[in-house]
PDB file of C-alpha atoms in Angstrom:
ATOM      1  CA  MET A   1       0.000   0.000   0.000  1.00 46.00           C
ATOM      2  CA  SER A   2       1.396   3.439  -0.942  1.00 47.00           C
ATOM      3  CA  LEU A   3       2.153   6.107   1.667  1.00 41.00           C
ATOM      4  CA  TYR A   4      -0.748   8.207   0.349  1.00 42.00           C
ATOM      5  CA  LYS A   5      -3.202   5.338   0.694  1.00 43.00           C
ATOM      6  CA  SER A   6      -1.902   4.523   4.192  1.00 44.00           C
ATOM      7  CA  ILE A   7      -2.360   8.113   5.391  1.00 37.00           C
ATOM      8  CA  PHE A   8      -5.825   8.250   3.832  1.00 38.00           C
ATOM      9  CA  PHE A   9      -6.829   4.969   5.517  1.00 43.00           C
ATOM     10  CA  ILE A  10      -5.617   6.187   8.942  1.00 39.00           C
ATOM     11  CA  PHE A  11      -7.429   9.501   8.441  1.00 40.00           C
ATOM     12  CA  ILE A  12     -10.729   7.827   7.585  1.00 41.00           C
ATOM     13  CA  THR A  13     -10.317   5.372  10.505  1.00 45.00           C
ATOM     14  CA  LEU A  14      -9.809   8.209  13.010  1.00 40.00           C
ATOM     15  CA  ILE A  15     -12.858  10.054  11.712  1.00 41.00           C
ATOM     16  CA  PHE A  16     -14.938   6.893  11.942  1.00 43.00           C
ATOM     17  CA  LEU A  17     -13.808   6.141  15.511  1.00 44.00           C
ATOM     18  CA  SER A  18     -14.370   9.699  16.696  1.00 44.00           C
ATOM     19  CA  CYS A  19     -17.886   9.790  15.221  1.00 48.00           C
ATOM     20  CA  GLN A  20     -18.985   6.275  16.041  1.00 46.00           C
ATOM     21  CA  ALA A  21     -20.209   7.078  19.562  1.00 44.00           C
ATOM     22  CA  LEU A  22     -22.292   9.993  18.307  1.00 44.00           C
ATOM     23  CA  VAL A  23     -23.736   7.917  15.481  1.00 43.00           C
ATOM     24  CA  ASP A  24     -24.589   5.052  17.837  1.00 46.00           C
ATOM     25  CA  ASP A  25     -26.376   7.474  20.164  1.00 48.00           C
ATOM     26  CA  GLU A  26     -28.487   9.164  17.484  1.00 56.00           C
ATOM     27  CA  PHE A  27     -29.341   6.345  15.091  1.00 53.00           C
ATOM     28  CA  SER A  28     -30.797   2.984  16.031  1.00 59.00           C
ATOM     29  CA  ASP A  29     -30.045  -0.118  13.986  1.00 62.00           C
ATOM     30  CA  PHE A  30     -32.494  -0.842  11.195  1.00 68.00           C
ATOM     31  CA  ALA A  31     -33.709  -4.213   9.967  1.00 77.00           C
ATOM     32  CA  ALA A  32     -31.329  -5.932   7.563  1.00 86.00           C
ATOM     33  CA  VAL A  33     -32.299  -5.738   3.878  1.00 91.00           C
ATOM     34  CA  PRO A  34     -31.026  -8.176   1.234  1.00 95.00           C
ATOM     35  CA  VAL A  35     -28.984  -6.659  -1.600  1.00 96.00           C
ATOM     36  CA  MET A  36     -28.347  -8.045  -5.087  1.00 97.00           C
ATOM     37  CA  ASN A  37     -25.690  -6.550  -7.365  1.00 97.00           C
ATOM     38  CA  GLY A  38     -24.682  -7.865 -10.753  1.00 97.00           C
ATOM     39  CA  LEU A  39     -23.457  -6.654 -14.135  1.00 96.00           C
ATOM     40  CA  LEU A  40     -23.967  -9.220 -16.870  1.00 97.00           C
ATOM     41  CA  GLN A  41     -21.563  -8.539 -19.719  1.00 97.00           C
ATOM     42  CA  ALA A  42     -22.053 -10.298 -23.029  1.00 97.00           C
ATOM     43  CA  ASP A  43     -19.555 -13.140 -23.622  1.00 97.00           C
ATOM     44  CA  SER A  44     -18.513 -13.158 -19.936  1.00 97.00           C
ATOM     45  CA  THR A  45     -19.570 -15.583 -17.202  1.00 97.00           C
ATOM     46  CA  PHE A  46     -22.390 -14.951 -14.728  1.00 97.00           C
ATOM     47  CA  MET A  47     -21.338 -13.104 -11.555  1.00 97.00           C
ATOM     48  CA  VAL A  48     -23.790 -11.865  -8.911  1.00 98.00           C
ATOM     49  CA  GLN A  49     -23.118 -10.616  -5.376  1.00 97.00           C
ATOM     50  CA  ILE A  50     -25.601 -11.158  -2.534  1.00 97.00           C
ATOM     51  CA  SER A  51     -25.240  -9.250   0.742  1.00 95.00           C
ATOM     52  CA  LEU A  52     -27.213  -7.572   3.523  1.00 93.00           C
ATOM     53  CA  ALA A  53     -27.415  -3.789   3.797  1.00 86.00           C
ATOM     54  CA  ALA A  54     -25.136  -2.582   6.602  1.00 68.00           C
ATOM     55  CA  ASN A  55     -26.055  -0.462   9.603  1.00 65.00           C
ATOM     56  CA  LEU A  56     -24.039   2.679  10.321  1.00 58.00           C
ATOM     57  CA  SER A  57     -22.228   0.794  13.076  1.00 60.00           C
ATOM     58  CA  ASP A  58     -21.031  -1.936  10.687  1.00 62.00           C
ATOM     59  CA  THR A  59     -17.643  -1.710   9.024  1.00 59.00           C
ATOM     60  CA  MET A  60     -18.860  -3.439   5.843  1.00 63.00           C
ATOM     61  CA  PRO A  61     -21.951  -5.118   4.390  1.00 66.00           C
ATOM     62  CA  GLY A  62     -22.684  -8.666   5.514  1.00 86.00           C
ATOM     63  CA  HIS A  63     -21.878 -11.110   2.725  1.00 92.00           C
ATOM     64  CA  VAL A  64     -24.412 -13.931   2.322  1.00 95.00           C
ATOM     65  CA  LYS A  65     -22.755 -17.324   1.868  1.00 95.00           C
ATOM     66  CA  ASP A  66     -25.729 -19.674   1.805  1.00 95.00           C
ATOM     67  CA  ALA A  67     -28.189 -18.092  -0.628  1.00 97.00           C
ATOM     68  CA  LEU A  68     -29.825 -20.043  -3.426  1.00 98.00           C
ATOM     69  CA  VAL A  69     -29.090 -17.936  -6.518  1.00 98.00           C
ATOM     70  CA  ILE A  70     -30.679 -18.979  -9.812  1.00 98.00           C
ATOM     71  CA  ILE A  71     -30.566 -17.276 -13.218  1.00 98.00           C
ATOM     72  CA  GLU A  72     -33.247 -18.167 -15.749  1.00 97.00           C
ATOM     73  CA  SER A  73     -33.747 -17.328 -19.409  1.00 95.00           C
ATOM     74  CA  GLN A  74     -36.206 -18.476 -22.032  1.00 90.00           C
ATOM     75  CA  GLY A  75     -35.182 -21.641 -23.863  1.00 86.00           C
ATOM     76  CA  GLU A  76     -32.393 -22.561 -21.419  1.00 90.00           C
ATOM     77  CA  ALA A  77     -32.302 -24.666 -18.283  1.00 93.00           C
ATOM     78  CA  PRO A  78     -32.116 -22.658 -15.026  1.00 95.00           C
ATOM     79  CA  ASP A  79     -28.539 -22.053 -13.899  1.00 96.00           C
ATOM     80  CA  THR A  80     -27.847 -22.389 -10.159  1.00 97.00           C
ATOM     81  CA  LEU A  81     -24.844 -20.210  -9.311  1.00 97.00           C
ATOM     82  CA  GLN A  82     -22.133 -21.491  -6.981  1.00 97.00           C
ATOM     83  CA  TYR A  83     -20.691 -19.521  -4.075  1.00 97.00           C
ATOM     84  CA  ILE A  84     -17.172 -18.163  -4.717  1.00 97.00           C
ATOM     85  CA  ASP A  85     -16.113 -15.609  -2.091  1.00 94.00           C
ATOM     86  CA  GLU A  86     -17.178 -12.339  -0.397  1.00 93.00           C
ATOM     87  CA  GLY A  87     -20.814 -12.827  -1.354  1.00 95.00           C
ATOM     88  CA  TRP A  88     -20.080 -13.511  -5.024  1.00 97.00           C
ATOM     89  CA  TYR A  89     -21.867 -16.308  -6.862  1.00 98.00           C
ATOM     90  CA  GLY A  90     -20.968 -17.421 -10.373  1.00 97.00           C
ATOM     91  CA  SER A  91     -21.097 -20.107 -13.032  1.00 96.00           C
ATOM     92  CA  THR A  92     -19.235 -21.091 -16.189  1.00 95.00           C
ATOM     93  CA  ARG A  93     -22.175 -20.299 -18.476  1.00 95.00           C
ATOM     94  CA  LEU A  94     -21.642 -17.314 -20.763  1.00 96.00           C
ATOM     95  CA  VAL A  95     -23.949 -14.308 -20.987  1.00 97.00           C
ATOM     96  CA  ARG A  96     -25.500 -13.896 -24.450  1.00 96.00           C
ATOM     97  CA  ALA A  97     -26.442 -10.587 -26.084  1.00 96.00           C
ATOM     98  CA  GLY A  98     -30.119 -10.163 -26.871  1.00 95.00           C
ATOM     99  CA  VAL A  99     -31.246 -12.545 -24.128  1.00 97.00           C
ATOM    100  CA  SER A 100     -33.378 -11.599 -21.097  1.00 97.00           C
ATOM    101  CA  TYR A 101     -32.262 -12.993 -17.744  1.00 98.00           C
ATOM    102  CA  THR A 102     -34.110 -13.156 -14.437  1.00 98.00           C
ATOM    103  CA  CYS A 103     -32.073 -13.605 -11.264  1.00 98.00           C
ATOM    104  CA  THR A 104     -33.714 -15.020  -8.132  1.00 98.00           C
ATOM    105  CA  ALA A 105     -32.037 -15.200  -4.714  1.00 98.00           C
ATOM    106  CA  LYS A 106     -33.531 -17.052  -1.748  1.00 97.00           C
ATOM    107  CA  ILE A 107     -32.073 -16.138   1.643  1.00 96.00           C
ATOM    108  CA  THR A 108     -33.216 -17.772   4.849  1.00 94.00           C
ATOM    109  CA  GLY A 109     -35.470 -15.432   6.829  1.00 93.00           C
ATOM    110  CA  PHE A 110     -36.185 -13.046   3.941  1.00 95.00           C
ATOM    111  CA  ASN A 111     -38.601 -12.781   1.066  1.00 96.00           C
ATOM    112  CA  THR A 112     -37.234 -13.970  -2.272  1.00 97.00           C
ATOM    113  CA  ILE A 113     -35.518 -11.148  -4.161  1.00 98.00           C
ATOM    114  CA  THR A 114     -35.650 -10.919  -7.950  1.00 98.00           C
ATOM    115  CA  ALA A 115     -34.432  -8.713 -10.772  1.00 98.00           C
ATOM    116  CA  ARG A 116     -34.452  -8.836 -14.559  1.00 98.00           C
ATOM    117  CA  THR A 117     -32.314  -7.490 -17.397  1.00 98.00           C
ATOM    118  CA  THR A 118     -32.121  -7.835 -21.170  1.00 97.00           C
ATOM    119  CA  VAL A 119     -28.554  -7.846 -22.480  1.00 98.00           C
ATOM    120  CA  PRO A 120     -28.240  -5.296 -25.327  1.00 97.00           C
ATOM    121  CA  SER A 121     -26.508  -6.158 -28.589  1.00 96.00           C
ATOM    122  CA  PRO A 122     -23.160  -4.448 -29.301  1.00 97.00           C
ATOM    123  CA  THR A 123     -23.137  -1.226 -31.312  1.00 97.00           C
ATOM    124  CA  GLU A 124     -20.988  -0.773 -34.385  1.00 96.00           C
ATOM    125  CA  ILE A 125     -18.605   2.207 -34.427  1.00 95.00           C
ATOM    126  CA  ASP A 126     -16.303   3.489 -37.175  1.00 90.00           C
ATOM    127  CA  SER A 127     -14.736   6.593 -38.729  1.00 91.00           C
ATOM    128  CA  ILE A 128     -12.684   7.504 -35.651  1.00 94.00           C
ATOM    129  CA  VAL A 129     -10.844  10.835 -35.892  1.00 94.00           C
ATOM    130  CA  PHE A 130      -8.181  11.903 -33.382  1.00 93.00           C
ATOM    131  CA  THR A 131      -7.159  15.552 -33.020  1.00 94.00           C
ATOM    132  CA  ASP A 132      -4.109  16.205 -30.862  1.00 91.00           C
ATOM    133  CA  LEU A 133      -4.876  19.905 -30.254  1.00 93.00           C
ATOM    134  CA  VAL A 134      -8.439  21.233 -30.369  1.00 93.00           C
ATOM    135  CA  GLY A 135      -7.979  23.991 -27.800  1.00 93.00           C
ATOM    136  CA  ARG A 136      -6.456  25.110 -24.526  1.00 93.00           C
ATOM    137  CA  GLY A 137      -7.783  24.841 -21.000  1.00 87.00           C
ATOM    138  CA  GLU A 138      -7.931  27.531 -18.326  1.00 87.00           C
ATOM    139  CA  GLU A 139      -4.258  26.982 -17.456  1.00 88.00           C
ATOM    140  CA  GLY A 140      -3.054  26.723 -21.032  1.00 90.00           C
ATOM    141  CA  GLU A 141      -3.031  22.927 -21.084  1.00 90.00           C
ATOM    142  CA  LYS A 142      -3.533  21.102 -24.357  1.00 92.00           C
ATOM    143  CA  ILE A 143      -6.984  19.632 -24.975  1.00 93.00           C
ATOM    144  CA  SER A 144      -7.273  16.691 -27.371  1.00 93.00           C
ATOM    145  CA  SER A 145     -10.367  15.053 -28.834  1.00 94.00           C
ATOM    146  CA  VAL A 146     -11.597  11.808 -30.333  1.00 95.00           C
ATOM    147  CA  VAL A 147     -14.627  11.822 -32.635  1.00 96.00           C
ATOM    148  CA  PHE A 148     -16.344   8.618 -33.727  1.00 97.00           C
ATOM    149  CA  LEU A 149     -19.402   7.595 -35.713  1.00 97.00           C
ATOM    150  CA  MET A 150     -21.788   5.229 -33.954  1.00 97.00           C
ATOM    151  CA  HIS A 151     -24.649   3.272 -35.491  1.00 97.00           C
ATOM    152  CA  ASN A 152     -28.162   3.637 -34.081  1.00 96.00           C
ATOM    153  CA  ASP A 153     -31.278   1.473 -34.218  1.00 94.00           C
ATOM    154  CA  MET A 154     -34.202   3.842 -34.853  1.00 93.00           C
ATOM    155  CA  GLN A 155     -36.749   1.151 -34.009  1.00 93.00           C
ATOM    156  CA  SER A 156     -35.903   0.787 -30.328  1.00 94.00           C
ATOM    157  CA  GLU A 157     -34.583   2.677 -27.320  1.00 96.00           C
ATOM    158  CA  LYS A 158     -30.836   2.359 -26.909  1.00 97.00           C
ATOM    159  CA  PHE A 159     -28.490   3.411 -24.117  1.00 98.00           C
ATOM    160  CA  TRP A 160     -24.711   3.751 -24.100  1.00 98.00           C
ATOM    161  CA  GLU A 161     -21.669   4.573 -22.002  1.00 98.00           C
ATOM    162  CA  VAL A 162     -18.453   5.711 -23.674  1.00 98.00           C
ATOM    163  CA  LYS A 163     -14.928   5.314 -22.311  1.00 96.00           C
ATOM    164  CA  LEU A 164     -11.459   6.114 -23.648  1.00 95.00           C
ATOM    165  CA  LYS A 165      -8.686   3.703 -22.704  1.00 93.00           C
ATOM    166  CA  SER A 166      -5.056   2.988 -23.563  1.00 90.00           C
ATOM    167  CA  ARG A 167      -3.323  -0.324 -24.102  1.00 88.00           C
ATOM    168  CA  SER A 168       0.400  -0.799 -23.546  1.00 85.00           C
ATOM    169  CA  PHE A 169       2.916  -3.521 -22.800  1.00 84.00           C
ATOM    170  CA  GLY A 170       5.679  -3.155 -20.244  1.00 79.00           C
ATOM    171  CA  PRO A 171       6.386  -2.920 -16.497  1.00 80.00           C
ATOM    172  CA  TYR A 172       3.680  -1.629 -14.169  1.00 77.00           C
ATOM    173  CA  TYR A 173       2.829  -1.777 -10.479  1.00 77.00           C
ATOM    174  CA  ASP A 174       0.267  -4.421  -9.548  1.00 80.00           C
ATOM    175  CA  TRP A 175      -1.559  -3.418  -6.342  1.00 79.00           C
ATOM    176  CA  ASP A 176      -2.873  -6.951  -5.872  1.00 78.00           C
ATOM    177  CA  ILE A 177       0.625  -8.358  -5.360  1.00 82.00           C
ATOM    178  CA  ASN A 178       2.266  -5.081  -4.206  1.00 83.00           C
ATOM    179  CA  ASP A 179       5.064  -5.427  -6.706  1.00 83.00           C
ATOM    180  CA  PHE A 180       6.060  -4.569 -10.265  1.00 84.00           C
ATOM    181  CA  LYS A 181       5.274  -6.957 -13.096  1.00 84.00           C
ATOM    182  CA  GLU A 182       5.520  -6.886 -16.852  1.00 86.00           C
ATOM    183  CA  GLY A 183       2.630  -7.499 -19.173  1.00 84.00           C
ATOM    184  CA  LEU A 184      -0.380  -5.970 -20.906  1.00 86.00           C
ATOM    185  CA  ARG A 185      -1.707  -2.885 -19.150  1.00 85.00           C
ATOM    186  CA  ILE A 186      -5.093  -1.249 -19.727  1.00 87.00           C
ATOM    187  CA  ASP A 187      -5.649   2.274 -18.360  1.00 88.00           C
ATOM    188  CA  GLU A 188      -8.893   4.222 -18.431  1.00 91.00           C
ATOM    189  CA  LYS A 189      -8.512   7.888 -19.325  1.00 90.00           C
ATOM    190  CA  TYR A 190     -10.355  10.739 -17.662  1.00 92.00           C
ATOM    191  CA  ILE A 191     -12.575  12.249 -20.357  1.00 94.00           C
ATOM    192  CA  PHE A 192     -15.288  14.872 -20.546  1.00 95.00           C
ATOM    193  CA  MET A 193     -18.004  15.644 -23.062  1.00 96.00           C
ATOM    194  CA  ARG A 194     -19.577  18.970 -24.021  1.00 95.00           C
ATOM    195  CA  ALA A 195     -23.155  19.346 -25.171  1.00 95.00           C
ATOM    196  CA  GLU A 196     -22.235  22.146 -27.622  1.00 94.00           C
ATOM    197  CA  GLN A 197     -24.753  21.926 -30.502  1.00 92.00           C
ATOM    198  CA  ASP A 198     -25.434  18.204 -30.100  1.00 95.00           C
ATOM    199  CA  SER A 199     -29.216  17.778 -29.664  1.00 93.00           C
ATOM    200  CA  VAL A 200     -28.619  14.420 -27.950  1.00 96.00           C
ATOM    201  CA  LEU A 201     -26.311  15.745 -25.221  1.00 97.00           C
ATOM    202  CA  LEU A 202     -28.276  18.976 -24.817  1.00 96.00           C
ATOM    203  CA  ASN A 203     -31.143  16.832 -23.532  1.00 95.00           C
ATOM    204  CA  GLU A 204     -29.038  14.590 -21.278  1.00 96.00           C
ATOM    205  CA  ALA A 205     -28.474  15.014 -17.558  1.00 94.00           C
ATOM    206  CA  ASN A 206     -24.953  14.473 -16.226  1.00 95.00           C
ATOM    207  CA  PRO A 207     -22.869  12.439 -16.648  1.00 96.00           C
ATOM    208  CA  LEU A 208     -22.868  13.043 -20.405  1.00 96.00           C
ATOM    209  CA  MET A 209     -20.699   9.963 -21.002  1.00 97.00           C
ATOM    210  CA  VAL A 210     -23.931   7.995 -20.434  1.00 98.00           C
ATOM    211  CA  PHE A 211     -26.590   8.812 -23.030  1.00 98.00           C
ATOM    212  CA  SER A 212     -29.542   7.436 -25.002  1.00 98.00           C
ATOM    213  CA  ASN A 213     -30.887   7.601 -28.564  1.00 97.00           C
ATOM    214  CA  ARG A 214     -34.108   9.335 -27.507  1.00 96.00           C
ATOM    215  CA  LYS A 215     -33.120  12.492 -29.430  1.00 95.00           C
ATOM    216  CA  MET A 216     -31.238  10.832 -32.302  1.00 96.00           C
ATOM    217  CA  LYS A 217     -32.897  11.512 -35.656  1.00 93.00           C
ATOM    218  CA  THR A 218     -30.880   9.212 -37.930  1.00 95.00           C
ATOM    219  CA  ASP A 219     -29.376   5.738 -37.885  1.00 95.00           C
ATOM    220  CA  LYS A 220     -25.862   7.144 -37.344  1.00 96.00           C
ATOM    221  CA  HIS A 221     -24.575   9.766 -34.928  1.00 97.00           C
ATOM    222  CA  TRP A 222     -21.226  11.498 -34.347  1.00 97.00           C
ATOM    223  CA  MET A 223     -19.970  11.651 -30.747  1.00 96.00           C
ATOM    224  CA  LYS A 224     -16.948  13.551 -29.425  1.00 97.00           C
ATOM    225  CA  VAL A 225     -14.932  13.104 -26.230  1.00 96.00           C
ATOM    226  CA  TYR A 226     -12.216  15.392 -24.860  1.00 95.00           C
ATOM    227  CA  PHE A 227      -9.260  14.853 -22.585  1.00 92.00           C
ATOM    228  CA  SER A 228      -6.583  17.117 -21.125  1.00 91.00           C
ATOM    229  CA  GLU A 229      -2.827  16.604 -21.041  1.00 86.00           C
ATOM    230  CA  PHE A 230      -2.997  17.474 -17.322  1.00 82.00           C
ATOM    231  CA  SER A 231      -5.460  14.719 -16.470  1.00 74.00           C
ATOM    232  CA  ASP A 232      -4.028  12.011 -18.704  1.00 65.00           C
ATOM    233  CA  SER A 233      -0.839  11.463 -20.590  1.00 63.00           C
ATOM    234  CA  TYR A 234       0.102   8.636 -22.874  1.00 64.00           C
ATOM    235  CA  SER A 235       3.225   7.389 -24.591  1.00 68.00           C
ATOM    236  CA  THR A 236       3.592   7.416 -28.349  1.00 70.00           C
ATOM    237  CA  THR A 237       3.812   3.626 -28.111  1.00 77.00           C
ATOM    238  CA  ASP A 238       0.451   3.347 -26.293  1.00 84.00           C
ATOM    239  CA  THR A 239      -2.629   2.396 -28.274  1.00 89.00           C
ATOM    240  CA  LEU A 240      -5.687   4.506 -27.555  1.00 91.00           C
ATOM    241  CA  PHE A 241      -9.075   2.909 -28.107  1.00 95.00           C
ATOM    242  CA  ILE A 242     -12.726   3.802 -27.736  1.00 96.00           C
ATOM    243  CA  GLU A 243     -14.833   1.452 -25.617  1.00 97.00           C
ATOM    244  CA  LEU A 244     -18.524   1.893 -26.339  1.00 98.00           C
ATOM    245  CA  ARG A 245     -20.765   0.010 -23.945  1.00 98.00           C
ATOM    246  CA  SER A 246     -24.307  -0.767 -25.029  1.00 98.00           C
ATOM    247  CA  ILE A 247     -26.153  -0.751 -21.703  1.00 98.00           C
ATOM    248  CA  ASP A 248     -29.656  -1.588 -20.532  1.00 98.00           C
ATOM    249  CA  GLU A 249     -32.036   1.046 -19.173  1.00 97.00           C
ATOM    250  CA  SER A 250     -31.351   0.042 -15.557  1.00 97.00           C
ATOM    251  CA  TYR A 251     -27.622   0.730 -16.036  1.00 97.00           C
ATOM    252  CA  TYR A 252     -28.510   4.102 -17.584  1.00 98.00           C
ATOM    253  CA  ASN A 253     -30.871   5.062 -14.733  1.00 97.00           C
ATOM    254  CA  TYR A 254     -28.389   3.939 -12.096  1.00 96.00           C
ATOM    255  CA  GLN A 255     -25.513   6.019 -13.526  1.00 96.00           C
ATOM    256  CA  LYS A 256     -27.669   9.158 -13.763  1.00 96.00           C
ATOM    257  CA  GLN A 257     -28.970   8.746 -10.218  1.00 94.00           C
ATOM    258  CA  TYR A 258     -25.506   7.926  -8.866  1.00 93.00           C
ATOM    259  CA  TYR A 259     -24.203  11.247 -10.210  1.00 92.00           C
ATOM    260  CA  ILE A 260     -26.900  13.099  -8.231  1.00 89.00           C
ATOM    261  CA  TYR A 261     -26.246  10.908  -5.186  1.00 87.00           C
ATOM    262  CA  GLU A 262     -22.522  11.775  -5.200  1.00 86.00           C
ATOM    263  CA  SER A 263     -22.588  15.437  -6.231  1.00 83.00           C
ATOM    264  CA  ALA A 264     -25.421  16.455  -3.877  1.00 75.00           C
ATOM    265  CA  GLN A 265     -23.265  15.866  -0.796  1.00 70.00           C
ATOM    266  CA  TRP A 266     -21.104  18.905  -1.611  1.00 68.00           C
ATOM    267  CA  GLY A 267     -23.278  21.868  -0.726  1.00 64.00           C
ATOM    268  CA  GLY A 268     -22.272  25.376  -1.775  1.00 63.00           C
ATOM    269  CA  ILE A 269     -22.057  28.423   0.434  1.00 64.00           C
ATOM    270  CA  GLY A 270     -25.328  28.869   2.325  1.00 63.00           C
ATOM    271  CA  THR A 271     -26.577  25.381   1.483  1.00 65.00           C
ATOM    272  CA  SER A 272     -26.401  22.061   3.286  1.00 65.00           C
ATOM    273  CA  PRO A 273     -25.384  18.708   1.810  1.00 66.00           C
ATOM    274  CA  GLN A 274     -28.220  16.568   0.485  1.00 70.00           C
ATOM    275  CA  ARG A 275     -28.597  12.829   0.043  1.00 72.00           C
ATOM    276  CA  TYR A 276     -30.683  11.049  -2.563  1.00 78.00           C
ATOM    277  CA  PRO A 277     -31.456   7.329  -2.780  1.00 83.00           C
ATOM    278  CA  LEU A 278     -29.686   5.191  -5.355  1.00 88.00           C
ATOM    279  CA  TYR A 279     -31.652   3.639  -8.187  1.00 94.00           C
ATOM    280  CA  SER A 280     -32.591  -0.018  -7.697  1.00 96.00           C
ATOM    281  CA  ASN A 281     -34.463  -2.530  -9.867  1.00 97.00           C
ATOM    282  CA  VAL A 282     -34.468  -5.339  -7.279  1.00 97.00           C
ATOM    283  CA  THR A 283     -37.850  -6.532  -5.993  1.00 98.00           C
ATOM    284  CA  ASN A 284     -37.996  -7.198  -2.214  1.00 97.00           C
ATOM    285  CA  GLY A 285     -34.486  -5.831  -1.779  1.00 95.00           C
ATOM    286  CA  LEU A 286     -31.902  -3.272  -2.825  1.00 95.00           C
ATOM    287  CA  GLY A 287     -29.149  -3.188  -5.430  1.00 96.00           C
ATOM    288  CA  ILE A 288     -28.856  -3.166  -9.190  1.00 97.00           C
ATOM    289  CA  PHE A 289     -28.958  -6.034 -11.688  1.00 98.00           C
ATOM    290  CA  MET A 290     -27.924  -4.707 -15.096  1.00 98.00           C
ATOM    291  CA  SER A 291     -26.210  -5.714 -18.334  1.00 98.00           C
ATOM    292  CA  SER A 292     -24.016  -4.475 -21.166  1.00 98.00           C
ATOM    293  CA  SER A 293     -22.117  -5.464 -24.273  1.00 98.00           C
ATOM    294  CA  VAL A 294     -18.856  -3.883 -25.373  1.00 97.00           C
ATOM    295  CA  THR A 295     -17.462  -2.655 -28.696  1.00 97.00           C
ATOM    296  CA  LYS A 296     -13.817  -1.566 -28.921  1.00 96.00           C
ATOM    297  CA  LYS A 297     -12.121   0.383 -31.705  1.00 95.00           C
ATOM    298  CA  ASP A 298      -8.493   1.522 -31.857  1.00 94.00           C
ATOM    299  CA  VAL A 299      -7.708   5.203 -32.406  1.00 92.00           C
ATOM    300  CA  ASN A 300      -5.183   6.102 -35.099  1.00 85.00           C
ATOM    301  CA  LYS A 301      -3.170   8.988 -33.597  1.00 75.00           C
ATOM    302  CA  GLN A 302      -1.424   9.787 -36.888  1.00 67.00           C
TER     303      GLN A 302
END
């Protein structure tokens, strides 16, 4: 663990210990609520986590080890997931795009919790254009952009999340083993998007990196992402690539609500922090059961 992370951990621990007595005095424990969390990604195996919502006095959620977790889909035999670790259940069966899955979890002493998702099909992207310098930031830093053309299905609602990543090979620090190793490294870049004159983004709430086709008027649409040399740098030997995630509506709603949930805690002058509930599509419980499929396309920096 780095020195920065160690100091941060000690700082958070001291705050927690100093506030715990006050919290215990003012808030009574509430009844445990089952939680289901899972992101089904096309061509990956099933993974679902089952836990119990934690009280303020708990250090972490209670992982459920003995739940009966079953995923069902039309035309296939039910798949009973096996317990792995830390509340995670999985199987070797692969998630298929275009298929609807229902996940059921039975926990002793609680009502059965259920959730459903339909895995979206991947979206084709092409015509990627990289511009090294499109402008300067407030401190004179270079701003670069990547523009790409994405295909749209006008007959149905579609939702997406866009990311910019880099791929490189060489030595890097692996936090899991606390040592350097050599191999393939994938880094996600910090990007931002501007609504500008885009009718799609002008009608989207933050974060703009998550958007829908509700305002798209044609079967193809240009999207642009920006990144700053201050926030992210890359070597000339790194390969940049766009990762466009086709996501279900639950994923879309969760990301929009999570932005409000996080940003509302920082009140401005004369205002107090606010808290909003997170989006959930789980019946008889909390959590989010969602799905996505991924399309990747390399960026030619020449």
